[in-house]
Coordinates of C-alpha atoms in Angstrom, one line a residue:
M1 CA 134.8 32.6 51.8
P2 CA 133.4 29.3 50.6
K3 CA 133.0 26.0 52.8
F4 CA 136.0 23.8 53.5
N5 CA 136.1 20.0 52.3
R6 CA 134.0 20.4 48.7
I7 CA 133.9 21.3 45.4
L8 CA 133.1 24.7 44.0
R9 CA 130.7 25.5 41.6
K10 CA 130.9 27.5 38.5
R11 CA 134.8 29.2 40.2
T12 CA 135.9 31.1 37.6
F13 CA 140.1 31.0 37.3
E14 CA 140.1 34.1 38.4
N15 CA 137.8 33.8 41.0
Y16 CA 139.6 30.2 42.5
S17 CA 142.9 32.3 42.1
N18 CA 142.1 34.4 44.7
L19 CA 141.3 32.5 47.3
P20 CA 144.0 32.4 49.8
Y21 CA 144.8 29.2 50.4
L22 CA 148.0 27.1 49.5
N23 CA 147.8 24.7 46.1
A24 CA 150.0 22.7 44.6
S25 CA 152.4 25.2 43.2
K26 CA 152.8 27.1 46.4
A27 CA 153.0 24.6 48.0
V28 CA 156.2 23.2 45.7
E29 CA 158.1 25.9 46.7
G30 CA 158.9 24.6 49.5
L31 CA 160.9 21.4 48.3
K32 CA 163.6 24.2 48.6
S33 CA 163.6 25.9 51.4
A34 CA 160.3 27.8 53.6
A35 CA 162.1 30.8 52.3
H36 CA 161.3 29.6 49.2
L37 CA 157.5 28.6 50.4
K38 CA 157.3 31.6 51.7
A39 CA 158.2 33.9 47.9
A40 CA 155.9 31.8 46.3
L41 CA 152.9 33.5 49.3
A42 CA 153.8 36.1 48.8
G43 CA 153.0 35.7 45.1
E44 CA 157.2 37.0 44.8
K45 CA 157.4 33.8 41.9
V46 CA 155.8 34.1 39.0
Y47 CA 156.6 31.8 35.8
N48 CA 155.1 32.7 32.7
S49 CA 157.5 31.7 29.7
K50 CA 156.3 31.1 26.8
S51 CA 156.1 27.1 26.7
M52 CA 153.8 28.2 29.2
E53 CA 151.5 31.1 27.8
L54 CA 151.0 28.3 25.1
G55 CA 150.0 25.3 27.8
K56 CA 147.0 27.9 28.9
V57 CA 145.7 28.6 26.2
L58 CA 144.8 24.9 24.2
H59 CA 144.0 24.3 28.6
A60 CA 141.0 26.8 27.4
M61 CA 140.3 25.1 24.1
V62 CA 139.6 21.3 26.1
E63 CA 138.2 22.9 28.0
G64 CA 135.9 24.5 26.2
E65 CA 136.4 28.0 26.5
K66 CA 138.0 28.7 23.2
K67 CA 135.3 32.0 22.5
T68 CA 137.2 33.2 25.5
I69 CA 140.5 33.2 23.2
I70 CA 141.2 36.1 20.3
V71 CA 144.1 36.2 18.4
E72 CA 145.9 39.9 18.4
P73 CA 146.3 41.0 14.7
D74 CA 149.5 42.3 13.9
F75 CA 149.3 45.9 13.2
S76 CA 153.1 45.7 11.6
Q77 CA 152.1 44.4 8.6
A78 CA 149.4 46.9 7.9
D79 CA 149.1 49.4 5.3
E80 CA 147.5 51.9 7.2
N81 CA 151.1 51.9 9.5
I82 CA 153.1 54.5 9.3
D83 CA 156.6 56.1 10.9
S84 CA 156.7 60.1 12.1
K85 CA 157.9 60.5 8.6
G86 CA 155.2 59.0 7.2
N87 CA 156.3 56.3 5.9
R88 CA 155.8 52.7 5.6
S89 CA 156.7 50.8 8.3
F90 CA 157.1 47.4 8.8
S91 CA 157.6 47.9 13.6
K92 CA 155.5 47.3 15.7
L93 CA 156.9 50.9 18.2
T94 CA 155.3 53.2 15.8
K95 CA 153.0 55.2 16.9
W96 CA 150.0 54.0 15.3
A97 CA 150.8 50.6 16.0
K98 CA 150.9 51.4 19.6
T99 CA 147.9 52.9 19.0
E100 CA 145.5 50.1 17.3
T101 CA 147.4 47.4 19.7
A102 CA 146.2 49.3 22.8
R103 CA 142.8 49.9 21.3
F104 CA 142.2 45.9 20.4
K105 CA 143.2 45.0 24.0
A106 CA 140.6 47.9 25.3
D107 CA 138.5 46.2 23.3
N108 CA 139.0 43.0 24.4
A109 CA 138.8 43.7 27.7
G110 CA 138.3 39.9 29.2
K111 CA 139.4 37.3 26.8
W112 CA 142.4 35.9 26.4
I113 CA 144.7 37.7 23.7
V114 CA 146.8 35.8 21.7
S115 CA 149.8 35.7 18.9
A116 CA 148.5 34.2 16.0
D117 CA 151.8 31.3 15.9
D118 CA 150.7 30.6 19.4
Y119 CA 146.7 30.2 18.2
F120 CA 147.9 28.0 15.8
V121 CA 150.4 26.0 17.5
A122 CA 147.8 25.4 20.3
E123 CA 144.7 24.3 17.7
S124 CA 147.0 22.1 15.9
M125 CA 148.1 20.4 19.2
F126 CA 144.3 20.2 20.9
S127 CA 143.6 18.5 17.3
K128 CA 145.9 15.9 18.0
I129 CA 144.7 15.9 21.7
K130 CA 140.9 15.1 19.2
K131 CA 142.5 12.5 17.9
N132 CA 143.1 10.3 20.6
K133 CA 140.6 7.6 21.1
I134 CA 142.4 7.4 24.8
A135 CA 142.6 10.9 25.2
W136 CA 139.8 12.5 24.1
N137 CA 137.4 9.5 25.8
L138 CA 139.2 10.9 29.4
I139 CA 137.8 14.4 28.7
K140 CA 134.4 14.5 26.9
G141 CA 133.3 12.1 30.3
S142 CA 134.8 14.4 32.5
K143 CA 134.5 17.5 34.0
K144 CA 136.5 20.2 33.5
E145 CA 138.4 22.4 35.5
V146 CA 137.0 21.2 38.6
S147 CA 138.0 23.9 41.9
I148 CA 138.0 22.4 45.7
V149 CA 139.0 24.0 48.7
A150 CA 139.6 21.6 51.8
E151 CA 141.5 21.4 55.1
I152 CA 144.8 19.0 54.7
K153 CA 146.8 18.1 58.2
G154 CA 144.9 21.3 58.9
V155 CA 146.1 23.7 56.6
K156 CA 143.1 25.2 54.2
C157 CA 144.1 23.9 50.9
K158 CA 143.1 24.8 47.4
G159 CA 143.1 23.1 43.9
R160 CA 142.0 23.3 40.8
L161 CA 141.6 19.9 38.2
D162 CA 142.3 20.1 34.7
G163 CA 139.8 17.3 34.6
L164 CA 138.0 15.0 37.5
N165 CA 136.0 12.0 35.7
I166 CA 133.2 10.7 38.4
E167 CA 132.3 7.5 36.1
K168 CA 135.7 6.2 35.3
N169 CA 136.7 7.3 38.9
V170 CA 140.1 8.9 38.2
F171 CA 141.2 12.7 37.5
W172 CA 143.8 14.3 34.8
D173 CA 146.2 16.6 34.0
V174 CA 146.8 18.5 30.3
K175 CA 150.9 18.6 30.1
T176 CA 152.4 20.3 26.9
A177 CA 156.1 18.9 26.7
R178 CA 158.8 18.5 23.5
S179 CA 158.7 15.2 24.2
A180 CA 155.5 13.0 24.7
E181 CA 157.6 9.5 25.3
T182 CA 157.3 7.6 28.3
K183 CA 160.6 7.7 30.1
E184 CA 161.9 10.9 29.1
F185 CA 158.6 13.1 30.5
G186 CA 158.7 10.5 34.1
R187 CA 162.1 12.3 34.1
Q188 CA 160.8 15.7 33.0
G189 CA 158.3 15.4 35.0
C190 CA 160.0 14.0 38.1
K191 CA 162.7 17.4 37.9
L192 CA 158.7 19.6 37.5
N193 CA 158.1 18.0 40.9
Y194 CA 155.1 16.5 39.0
P195 CA 155.0 13.6 41.6
F196 CA 154.2 16.2 45.0
K197 CA 151.8 17.5 43.1
M198 CA 149.4 15.1 41.7
A199 CA 150.2 14.1 45.1
F200 CA 148.3 17.0 46.4
Y201 CA 145.5 16.6 44.5
N202 CA 145.0 13.3 45.8
L203 CA 145.3 14.8 48.9
I204 CA 142.0 17.3 48.1
L205 CA 140.3 14.9 47.1
K206 CA 140.0 12.6 49.4
A207 CA 139.2 15.3 51.6
I208 CA 136.5 15.7 49.8
G209 CA 135.8 11.6 50.2
I210 CA 136.8 11.1 46.7
N211 CA 138.9 8.1 46.0
V212 CA 140.4 7.9 42.5
D213 CA 141.4 4.4 41.5
A214 CA 144.7 6.8 39.1
A215 CA 145.9 10.0 37.6
F216 CA 146.6 10.4 33.9
F217 CA 148.9 12.8 32.7
I218 CA 147.3 14.2 29.3
V219 CA 150.6 15.0 26.9
V220 CA 150.6 16.7 23.9
E221 CA 154.5 17.9 22.0
N222 CA 154.8 21.5 22.1
C223 CA 156.6 21.1 18.3
G224 CA 156.7 18.4 15.9
I225 CA 153.9 16.8 14.9
Y226 CA 152.1 16.8 17.9
E227 CA 152.1 13.4 19.2
T228 CA 150.4 13.1 22.2
N229 CA 150.3 10.1 24.5
V230 CA 148.2 9.5 28.0
I231 CA 150.8 8.1 30.9
E232 CA 149.4 6.4 33.6
F233 CA 150.3 8.0 37.6
S234 CA 148.3 5.0 39.8
T235 CA 147.3 5.4 43.0
I236 CA 149.9 3.6 44.6
E237 CA 152.7 5.3 42.9
I238 CA 151.2 9.2 44.0
E239 CA 150.8 8.1 47.4
Q240 CA 154.0 7.3 47.6
F241 CA 154.8 11.6 47.4
E242 CA 152.7 12.4 50.1
T243 CA 154.9 12.3 52.3
Q244 CA 156.3 15.4 50.9
V245 CA 153.2 16.7 50.9
F246 CA 152.8 16.1 54.6
E247 CA 156.0 17.5 55.5
I248 CA 155.4 20.6 53.7
L249 CA 152.2 21.3 55.4
E250 CA 154.5 20.7 59.0
M251 CA 156.4 23.7 57.5
F252 CA 154.4 25.9 56.9
K253 CA 152.6 25.6 59.5
R254 CA 155.6 25.6 62.1
C255 CA 156.8 28.8 59.6
K256 CA 153.6 30.5 60.3
K257 CA 153.4 30.1 63.7
S258 CA 157.6 31.1 64.5
K259 CA 157.8 33.4 61.5
L260 CA 160.8 32.4 61.0
W261 CA 161.2 31.5 57.0
P262 CA 165.3 30.0 57.0
E263 CA 167.0 29.2 53.4
R264 CA 168.6 26.2 53.0
Y265 CA 172.0 26.9 52.7
N266 CA 172.4 28.0 56.9
D267 CA 176.0 26.1 56.7
F268 CA 179.7 25.2 54.5
E269 CA 178.7 22.9 52.1
P270 CA 181.1 20.8 50.6
F271 CA 182.4 20.0 46.8
F272 CA 180.3 17.7 45.2
I273 CA 182.4 15.9 42.5
P274 CA 179.9 13.2 40.5
D275 CA 181.3 9.7 40.8
Y276 CA 181.9 9.2 36.9
F277 CA 184.5 12.1 37.9
F278 CA 187.1 10.5 39.8
P279 CA 190.4 8.5 38.3
E280 CA 188.9 5.2 39.4
S281 CA 186.2 5.1 37.8
G282 CA 187.6 5.6 34.5
A283 CA 186.1 7.9 32.5
F284 CA 188.8 11.2 33.9
Y285 CA 190.9 9.6 30.8
E286 CA 188.1 9.3 28.2

């Protein structure tokens, strides 16, 4: 196990993932309930959506690890693809197509295999990031995929920053979104608890003696013209969410000690009626 309160050198994502410490993605589940946190710690909550896969490919390009990405051929379109009756087929479910797909994956074990469509979209997004001078100036002078281990409030934690720019004294996170418009991204980011996660990262940095001036979201749209926006999240704003992180860390210690991880609904709940639905608001009659 690594020594604490330091940056880990040359740590692959797989090695980082195997470290048995609390990270932001798991800690944030505690905002729902202790039971959600326990499920995340046990690996029961796994999110692997299409947009997340696309984001991972983009991150690899930003990190300069494009060589680890390989595009999977569409074997269904090959002339050799025939069905059980010997007829030309365009299905991916034929014996030949499935055999070739399995062989391709075995030959490229350890590489990131993606579809041609995902690669094209990720490459288009990456191209727009490079054309955004503000974004690219942040990225090119940074250490990328920085793995950190630190103890916060007696809890062993870990974090992997997309980028840390020592010269500018900032860290940054690349995000894909349907809209990079500042207010819309802010609304969506809050729903996804991005402020909590940035506060978690900031506390880890503080624990190793790095006090940054700001954090940035490098937001690129995942459709259309892949517009890119760089959104600043000041440390003053970040620190407002550190209390949330401390509360989850205390919950973690308390539940781990008692071995009790309660769910959030433990009594009758009143039916919620939005204010606008009441007649006096006028909206009821519209």
